[in-house]
C-alpha cells in the first residue's frame, strides 16, 4: 500500500488547471452520485468522504494554493531513475578471448606476472586544485549499496485534511461529539488552522455552547482575517449578546457568573427533558388507542357517503396520534430538519427555485388522497435524483399507523370487520399530522442550536 498523498484532482476527475466553477460543478455531480442516501453501494460512504476531502482542499483558494505548492515539491523531490550504464565493448585481445576447444592449452608455467602500473592500480588521476590524486573506483566486491529507505512519514497537512473530512461527514450526520473530537485532534496538529476553528465553532453552536463557539470563531478570524464566514458568525453572536437585557439593580436571587453557565445547563438538560416528554407522549398515544378501542363511536351515515364508517372519535385519534408519532420520530428517528427537507422552495441548488415548497405540495395531495401524495413524492425524487430517507420514514410511519388503526377501530355500525375505508383514507389525516409533529419536534430538539 502506497503512502503517497492522494491526488485530489484525480479524485474529482479534473486537471490542475481547472477553474473554481468547474471544481464546484464536478463536486456537486459526484456528491449526488455517491451520497449514502442515494447510492446503495457499501463503498459509497468512503467515496463520499474522499470527495468531500478533495473539495474541502480544492474548493478554497488558500488551501488549494498550499496543496499545489506541496504537490510540486513532492514531484521535484521524487527520485529519478539512474541512467543506464553502457555495456562494455567486446575485447579483441587474446587474453580476454575465451578458451576454445581447438586452441592450445594454457601454459602450466605462465611466468612472472606483469608489473602493475601504480597509476593504473590506483585508478584515474584527477586534479583537485592542490595536486593530482587518484580517483577511487568501487570494485565488484565493494559495489555501492542502495541507501536504506527513509522512515515513512505522513505530512501534517494531509493528516489535518483527512481529519477535517471525517469531521465534516460526522457533522452532516449529526454526530456532533465525534466531530468535536476530530476537530480537537486536528488542532493538536495545527493550532493555527482557521478552518478547523470555524468548524469547531459550528459544532459548539449545534450543542448550544455559544460562549465557546464565539471563542472558536474569534480564533478563526485571528488566524485568517479574510475568513468572511467566521467573521459574520462572530458578529451575529456579538449582536445577539448585546440585545440581551442587562440585569437590573433589584435582583433578589444569586446570579451565577460562570461564563456560559446557562448554556451548559441548557445543553445538559435537553436530553433529559426530551426523554421525559417522550415518555409522556408515549403514554398519551397508548391511551388514545385504548379510548378508541373502548369508544369507537358511530360512522357518519348521512354526511359523506364514502366515509360512512369513519367517526369523529377516529378523526380526533388520527390527528393526535399522528402528531405524537411525528414528534417522537423527530426525537429518535434520525431525521433531518423539516425545513431543510420539505419547506425550502427547492431541494437541488443547481435547479431553478420552484414557487412552492415540496412539503406544501405533498400536504395538499395528502389531504385529497394520501397514496397520491406518496406517488407524487416518488416521482419528484426520481426526477431530481434525490430520495430523502427522512421523508420516507415519515411515509413509513404513516403506513404503520394506518395499519394499526385499521386493526383497532371497530365502529358500532360497521357492516364488516375489514376496515377498508380506514386503510384507504386514514393517511389523509395521519400524514399532515406527522409532518406537523416533525416540525414541532425539530423546534424542541434544535432549540437554541441554530446559528
Coordinates of C-alpha atoms in Angstrom, one line a residue:
X1 CA 0.0 0.0 0.0
X2 CA 1.5 3.4 -1.0
X3 CA 1.8 6.2 1.4
X4 CA 1.7 8.8 -1.4
X5 CA -0.8 11.6 -0.5
X6 CA -4.0 11.4 -2.6
X7 CA -4.2 13.4 -5.8
X8 CA -7.4 15.4 -5.3
X9 CA -7.5 16.4 -8.9
X10 CA -7.7 12.8 -10.0
X11 CA -10.3 12.1 -7.3
X12 CA -12.6 14.8 -8.9
X13 CA -11.6 13.8 -12.4
X14 CA -10.1 17.3 -13.2
X15 CA -6.8 18.8 -14.3
X16 CA -4.7 21.1 -12.1
X17 CA -5.8 24.0 -14.5
X18 CA -9.5 23.6 -13.5
X19 CA -11.4 26.7 -12.6
X20 CA -13.3 27.1 -9.3
X21 CA -16.6 26.9 -11.1
X22 CA -15.5 23.6 -12.7
X23 CA -14.4 22.2 -9.3
X24 CA -17.7 23.2 -7.7
X25 CA -19.8 21.8 -10.5
X26 CA -17.9 18.5 -10.6
X27 CA -18.1 18.2 -6.7
X28 CA -21.9 18.5 -6.9
X29 CA -22.2 15.9 -9.6
X30 CA -20.1 13.4 -7.6
X31 CA -21.7 14.2 -4.3
X32 CA -25.2 13.5 -5.7
X33 CA -23.9 10.3 -7.3
X34 CA -22.1 8.8 -4.2
X35 CA -24.2 10.2 -1.3
X36 CA -25.0 7.3 1.0
X37 CA -28.7 8.2 1.0
X38 CA -28.8 7.7 -2.8
X39 CA -26.1 5.2 -3.6
X40 CA -26.7 1.7 -2.1
X41 CA -23.1 0.6 -2.7
X42 CA -21.4 -0.2 0.6
X43 CA -18.3 1.8 -0.5
X44 CA -20.3 4.9 -1.3
X45 CA -19.8 6.4 2.2
X46 CA -16.0 6.1 1.9
X47 CA -16.1 7.5 -1.7
X48 CA -18.3 10.4 -0.5
X49 CA -15.9 11.1 2.3
X50 CA -13.0 11.2 -0.2
X51 CA -14.9 13.5 -2.5
X52 CA -15.6 15.9 0.4
X53 CA -12.0 15.9 1.4
X54 CA -10.9 16.7 -2.2
X55 CA -13.5 19.5 -2.4
X56 CA -12.5 20.9 1.0
X57 CA -9.0 21.4 -0.2
X58 CA -9.6 22.4 -3.8
X59 CA -12.7 24.5 -3.2
X60 CA -10.8 27.1 -1.1
X61 CA -8.2 29.3 -2.8
X62 CA -5.8 29.3 0.1
X63 CA -5.9 25.6 0.8
X64 CA -5.6 24.9 -2.9
X65 CA -2.5 27.1 -3.4
X66 CA -0.9 25.3 -0.4
X67 CA -1.8 21.9 -1.8
X68 CA -0.4 22.8 -5.2
X69 CA 2.8 24.0 -3.7
X70 CA 3.3 20.8 -1.8
X71 CA 2.3 18.7 -4.8
X72 CA 5.0 20.5 -6.9
X73 CA 7.6 19.9 -4.1
X74 CA 6.8 16.2 -3.9
X75 CA 7.1 15.9 -7.7
X76 CA 10.5 17.7 -7.6
X77 CA 11.7 15.6 -4.7
X78 CA 10.7 12.3 -6.3
X79 CA 13.8 10.1 -7.0
X80 CA 14.7 9.9 -10.7
X81 CA 15.9 6.6 -12.3
X82 CA 19.6 6.4 -12.8
X83 CA 20.8 6.4 -16.4
X84 CA 21.6 3.0 -17.8
X85 CA 25.3 2.2 -17.9
X86 CA 26.6 1.4 -21.4
X87 CA 27.7 -2.1 -22.0
X88 CA 31.5 -2.6 -22.3
X89 CA 32.6 -3.3 -25.8
X90 CA 33.9 -6.9 -26.5
X91 CA 37.7 -7.1 -26.0
X92 CA 39.8 -8.2 -29.0
X93 CA 42.9 -9.1 -27.0
X94 CA 43.9 -12.8 -27.0
X95 CA 44.0 -12.7 -23.2
X96 CA 40.3 -11.8 -23.0
X97 CA 39.2 -14.4 -25.5
X98 CA 37.7 -17.5 -24.1
X99 CA 39.5 -20.8 -24.3
X100 CA 38.4 -22.7 -27.4
X101 CA 38.5 -26.5 -27.8
X102 CA 40.8 -26.4 -30.8
X103 CA 43.3 -23.9 -29.3
X104 CA 46.4 -24.6 -27.4
X105 CA 46.0 -25.5 -23.7
X106 CA 47.0 -22.9 -21.2
X107 CA 50.6 -23.0 -20.2
X108 CA 51.4 -24.6 -16.8
X109 CA 54.2 -22.2 -16.3
X110 CA 52.8 -18.8 -17.1
X111 CA 55.9 -17.0 -15.8
X112 CA 56.1 -13.9 -13.6
X113 CA 53.0 -11.7 -13.5
X114 CA 53.2 -8.4 -15.4
X115 CA 54.4 -5.4 -13.5
X116 CA 51.4 -3.3 -12.4
X117 CA 51.4 0.4 -13.2
X118 CA 50.8 2.3 -10.0
X119 CA 48.8 4.9 -11.9
X120 CA 46.5 2.2 -13.3
X121 CA 46.3 0.4 -10.0
X122 CA 45.3 3.5 -8.2
X123 CA 42.7 4.4 -10.8
X124 CA 42.4 7.5 -13.0
X125 CA 44.2 10.6 -11.7
X126 CA 42.3 13.8 -11.1
X127 CA 43.3 17.3 -10.2
X128 CA 41.6 18.6 -7.0
X129 CA 43.2 22.1 -7.0
X130 CA 46.2 21.2 -4.9
X131 CA 47.6 18.2 -6.8
X132 CA 46.9 15.0 -8.7
X133 CA 45.1 12.5 -6.6
X134 CA 43.8 9.0 -7.6
X135 CA 40.1 8.6 -8.1
X136 CA 38.7 5.6 -6.2
X137 CA 36.5 3.3 -8.1
X138 CA 34.2 0.8 -6.4
X139 CA 35.1 -2.7 -7.4
X140 CA 32.7 -5.6 -7.8
X141 CA 33.0 -6.7 -4.2
X142 CA 32.5 -3.2 -2.8
X143 CA 29.7 -2.0 -5.0
X144 CA 27.6 0.9 -4.0
X145 CA 24.7 -0.3 -1.9
X146 CA 21.3 1.3 -2.1
X147 CA 20.5 3.8 0.6
X148 CA 18.3 2.5 3.4
X149 CA 14.7 3.5 3.0
X150 CA 13.6 6.6 4.8
X151 CA 11.1 6.2 7.6
X152 CA 7.6 6.6 6.3
X153 CA 6.1 10.0 7.4
X154 CA 2.8 11.5 6.7
X155 CA 2.5 15.2 6.0
X156 CA 0.8 17.1 8.8
X157 CA -1.2 18.9 6.1
X158 CA -2.6 15.6 4.9
X159 CA -3.5 14.4 8.4
X160 CA -5.4 17.7 9.1
X161 CA -7.3 17.4 5.9
X162 CA -8.3 13.8 6.5
X163 CA -9.5 14.7 10.0
X164 CA -11.4 17.6 8.6
X165 CA -13.1 15.5 6.0
X166 CA -14.1 12.9 8.7
X167 CA -15.3 15.7 11.0
X168 CA -17.4 17.2 8.2
X169 CA -19.1 13.9 7.5
X170 CA -19.8 13.3 11.2
X171 CA -21.2 16.9 11.4
X172 CA -23.5 16.2 8.4
X173 CA -24.8 13.1 10.1
X174 CA -25.3 15.0 13.4
X175 CA -22.7 13.1 15.3
X176 CA -21.5 16.2 17.0
X177 CA -19.4 14.7 19.7
X178 CA -17.4 12.7 17.2
X179 CA -17.0 15.7 15.0
X180 CA -15.8 17.8 18.0
X181 CA -13.2 15.1 18.9
X182 CA -11.9 15.0 15.4
X183 CA -11.5 18.8 15.4
X184 CA -9.7 18.8 18.7
X185 CA -7.3 16.1 17.2
X186 CA -6.7 18.3 14.1
X187 CA -6.0 21.3 16.3
X188 CA -3.4 19.3 18.2
X189 CA -1.5 19.0 14.9
X190 CA -2.1 22.5 13.6
X191 CA -3.2 25.0 16.2
X192 CA -3.4 27.9 13.7
X193 CA -5.8 26.3 11.3
X194 CA -8.6 28.8 10.9
X195 CA -10.9 26.3 9.1
X196 CA -10.7 23.8 12.0
X197 CA -11.6 26.6 14.5
X198 CA -14.6 27.7 12.4
X199 CA -15.9 24.1 12.1
X200 CA -15.4 23.7 15.9
X201 CA -17.5 26.8 16.4
X202 CA -20.3 25.4 14.2
X203 CA -20.3 22.2 16.3
X204 CA -20.4 24.1 19.5
X205 CA -23.3 26.2 18.2
X206 CA -25.2 22.9 17.5
X207 CA -24.5 21.8 21.0
X208 CA -25.8 25.1 22.4
X209 CA -22.5 26.3 23.8
X210 CA -22.5 29.8 22.3
X211 CA -19.7 31.2 24.5
X212 CA -17.2 28.6 23.4
X213 CA -18.4 28.9 19.8
X214 CA -17.7 32.7 20.0
X215 CA -14.1 31.9 21.2
X216 CA -13.6 29.4 18.3
X217 CA -14.9 31.9 15.7
X218 CA -12.5 34.6 17.2
X219 CA -9.6 32.2 16.8
X220 CA -10.7 31.6 13.2
X221 CA -10.8 35.3 12.4
X222 CA -7.5 35.9 14.2
X223 CA -5.6 33.2 12.2
X224 CA -7.3 34.2 8.9
X225 CA -8.6 37.7 8.8
X226 CA -10.0 37.1 5.3
X227 CA -12.4 34.4 6.6
X228 CA -15.7 36.2 5.9
X229 CA -18.0 33.4 7.1
X230 CA -16.4 33.2 10.5
X231 CA -16.4 37.0 10.8
X232 CA -20.2 37.0 10.0
X233 CA -21.0 34.3 12.6
X234 CA -18.9 36.1 15.2
X235 CA -20.7 39.4 14.6
X236 CA -24.1 37.7 14.8
X237 CA -23.2 36.2 18.2
X238 CA -22.0 39.5 19.4
X239 CA -25.1 41.3 18.3
X240 CA -27.3 38.7 20.0
X241 CA -25.3 39.1 23.2
X242 CA -25.7 42.9 23.1
X243 CA -29.5 42.5 22.6
X244 CA -29.9 40.6 25.9
X245 CA -31.2 42.9 28.6
X246 CA -28.8 43.6 31.4
X247 CA -29.8 42.6 34.9
X248 CA -31.4 45.4 36.9
X249 CA -30.3 46.6 40.3
X250 CA -33.1 44.9 42.2
X251 CA -32.1 41.3 41.6
X252 CA -33.2 39.2 44.6
X253 CA -31.5 35.9 43.6
X254 CA -27.9 35.0 43.4
X255 CA -26.6 35.0 39.8
X256 CA -24.0 32.5 38.7
X257 CA -21.3 34.4 36.9
X258 CA -19.6 31.4 35.3
X259 CA -19.3 32.1 31.5
X260 CA -21.8 30.1 29.6
X261 CA -23.4 28.5 32.7
X262 CA -27.0 28.8 31.5
X263 CA -26.0 27.5 28.1
X264 CA -24.2 24.5 29.6
X265 CA -27.1 23.7 31.9
X266 CA -29.5 24.0 28.9
X267 CA -27.4 21.6 26.8
X268 CA -27.1 19.1 29.6
X269 CA -30.9 19.1 30.5
X270 CA -32.1 18.9 26.9
X271 CA -31.7 15.2 26.5
X272 CA -33.4 14.6 29.9
X273 CA -36.3 16.8 29.0
X274 CA -36.8 15.1 25.7
X275 CA -36.8 11.7 27.4
X276 CA -39.5 12.8 29.9
X277 CA -41.5 14.4 27.1
X278 CA -41.2 11.2 25.0
X279 CA -42.4 9.0 27.9
X280 CA -45.5 11.3 28.4
X281 CA -46.3 11.3 24.7
X282 CA -46.0 7.5 24.6
X283 CA -48.5 7.1 27.4
X284 CA -50.8 9.6 25.7
X285 CA -50.5 7.6 22.4
X286 CA -51.4 4.3 24.1
X287 CA -54.3 6.0 26.0
X288 CA -55.8 7.4 22.8
X289 CA -55.7 4.0 21.2
X290 CA -57.4 2.4 24.3
X291 CA -60.1 5.1 24.2
X292 CA -60.7 4.4 20.5
X293 CA -60.9 0.7 21.2
X294 CA -63.5 1.2 24.0
X295 CA -65.4 4.1 22.4
X296 CA -65.1 3.9 18.7
X297 CA -68.2 5.9 18.0
X298 CA -70.6 5.6 15.1
X299 CA -69.8 6.3 11.5
X300 CA -71.2 9.3 9.6
X301 CA -74.2 7.7 7.9
X302 CA -75.7 10.6 6.1
X303 CA -72.8 13.2 5.8
X304 CA -70.3 11.7 3.4
X305 CA -71.2 8.5 1.5
X306 CA -67.6 7.3 1.0
X307 CA -66.7 7.9 4.7
X308 CA -69.7 6.2 6.2
X309 CA -67.7 4.0 8.7
X310 CA -65.4 6.8 10.0
X311 CA -66.4 8.5 13.2
X312 CA -65.4 11.8 14.8
X313 CA -63.6 9.8 17.5
X314 CA -61.4 8.2 14.8
X315 CA -60.6 11.6 13.2
X316 CA -59.6 13.0 16.6
X317 CA -57.4 10.0 17.4
X318 CA -55.8 10.1 13.9
X319 CA -54.8 13.7 14.3
X320 CA -53.5 13.4 17.8
X321 CA -51.6 10.1 17.4
X322 CA -50.1 11.3 14.1
X323 CA -48.8 14.4 15.8
X324 CA -47.3 12.4 18.6
X325 CA -45.7 10.0 16.2
X326 CA -44.2 12.9 14.3
X327 CA -42.7 14.4 17.5
X328 CA -41.2 11.1 18.6
X329 CA -39.9 10.5 15.0
X330 CA -38.1 13.9 15.1
X331 CA -36.6 13.0 18.5
X332 CA -35.3 9.5 17.9
X333 CA -35.8 8.7 14.2
X334 CA -32.5 10.1 12.9
X335 CA -34.5 12.8 11.0
X336 CA -33.1 15.8 9.2
X337 CA -34.6 19.2 9.7
X338 CA -38.1 19.5 8.2
X339 CA -37.2 23.0 6.9
X340 CA -34.2 21.6 5.0
X341 CA -36.1 18.6 3.6
X342 CA -39.5 19.9 2.6
X343 CA -40.0 23.5 3.4
X344 CA -37.4 25.1 1.2
X345 CA -38.6 26.1 -2.3
X346 CA -36.0 23.8 -4.0
X347 CA -34.1 20.7 -2.9
X348 CA -31.4 21.0 -5.6
X349 CA -29.2 24.0 -5.6
X350 CA -28.4 23.6 -9.3
X351 CA -32.1 23.8 -10.4
X352 CA -34.3 26.8 -10.5
X353 CA -36.2 27.6 -7.4
X354 CA -39.8 26.4 -7.5
X355 CA -42.6 28.7 -6.4
X356 CA -43.9 26.2 -3.8
X357 CA -42.2 24.1 -1.2
X358 CA -42.3 20.3 -1.7
X359 CA -43.8 19.9 1.8
X360 CA -46.8 22.1 1.0
X361 CA -47.3 20.3 -2.3
X362 CA -47.2 16.8 -0.6
X363 CA -49.6 18.0 2.1
X364 CA -52.2 19.3 -0.4
X365 CA -52.1 15.9 -2.2
X366 CA -52.3 14.0 1.1
X367 CA -55.5 15.9 2.0
X368 CA -57.0 14.7 -1.2
X369 CA -55.6 11.2 -1.0
X370 CA -52.5 10.0 0.9
X371 CA -51.4 7.5 -1.7
X372 CA -51.4 10.1 -4.4
X373 CA -49.0 12.2 -2.2
X374 CA -46.7 9.2 -1.9
X375 CA -46.7 8.6 -5.7
X376 CA -46.0 12.3 -6.3
X377 CA -43.0 12.3 -3.9
X378 CA -41.5 9.2 -5.5
X379 CA -41.9 10.8 -9.0
X380 CA -40.3 14.1 -7.9
X381 CA -37.5 12.3 -6.2
X382 CA -36.7 10.2 -9.3
X383 CA -36.8 13.3 -11.4
X384 CA -34.4 15.2 -9.1
X385 CA -32.3 12.1 -8.4
X386 CA -32.6 12.7 -4.7
X387 CA -34.5 10.4 -2.3
X388 CA -34.7 11.5 1.3
X389 CA -34.6 8.8 4.0
X390 CA -36.2 11.2 6.4
X391 CA -39.2 11.8 4.2
X392 CA -39.5 8.1 3.5
X393 CA -39.5 7.4 7.3
X394 CA -42.5 9.9 7.6
X395 CA -44.4 8.0 4.9
X396 CA -43.5 4.6 6.5
X397 CA -44.7 5.8 10.0
X398 CA -48.0 6.9 8.3
X399 CA -48.4 3.5 6.7
X400 CA -47.7 1.7 10.0
X401 CA -50.2 3.9 11.9
X402 CA -52.8 3.3 9.1
X403 CA -52.5 -0.5 9.6
X404 CA -52.6 -0.1 13.4
X405 CA -55.8 2.0 13.3
X406 CA -57.4 -0.4 10.8
X407 CA -56.8 -3.2 13.4
X408 CA -58.0 -1.2 16.4
X409 CA -61.0 0.7 15.1
X410 CA -64.4 -1.2 15.2
X411 CA -67.4 1.2 14.9
X412 CA -70.7 0.1 16.3
X413 CA -72.5 0.3 12.9
X414 CA -69.7 -1.3 10.8
X415 CA -71.0 -3.5 8.1
X416 CA -67.9 -5.8 8.0
X417 CA -64.8 -6.5 10.1
X418 CA -62.5 -5.3 7.3
X419 CA -61.8 -1.6 7.7
X420 CA -61.1 -0.9 4.0
X421 CA -62.1 2.8 4.4
X422 CA -59.6 3.2 7.2
X423 CA -56.8 1.7 5.1
X424 CA -57.8 3.9 2.2
X425 CA -58.4 7.3 3.9
X426 CA -56.7 7.3 7.3
X427 CA -53.5 8.6 5.7
X428 CA -55.2 11.8 4.6
X429 CA -55.3 12.8 8.3
X430 CA -52.2 11.0 9.5
X431 CA -49.6 12.3 7.1
X432 CA -50.2 16.1 7.7
X433 CA -50.3 15.4 11.4
X434 CA -47.0 13.5 11.2
X435 CA -45.4 16.5 9.3
X436 CA -46.7 18.9 11.9
X437 CA -45.3 16.8 14.7
X438 CA -42.0 16.5 12.8
X439 CA -41.8 20.3 12.7
X440 CA -42.6 20.7 16.4
X441 CA -40.1 18.0 17.3
X442 CA -37.4 19.9 15.4
X443 CA -38.3 23.1 17.2
X444 CA -37.8 21.3 20.5
X445 CA -34.8 19.3 19.5
X446 CA -32.9 22.1 17.9
X447 CA -34.0 24.8 20.3
X448 CA -31.0 27.1 20.9
X449 CA -28.9 25.2 18.4
X450 CA -29.5 27.2 15.3
X451 CA -26.8 29.7 14.4

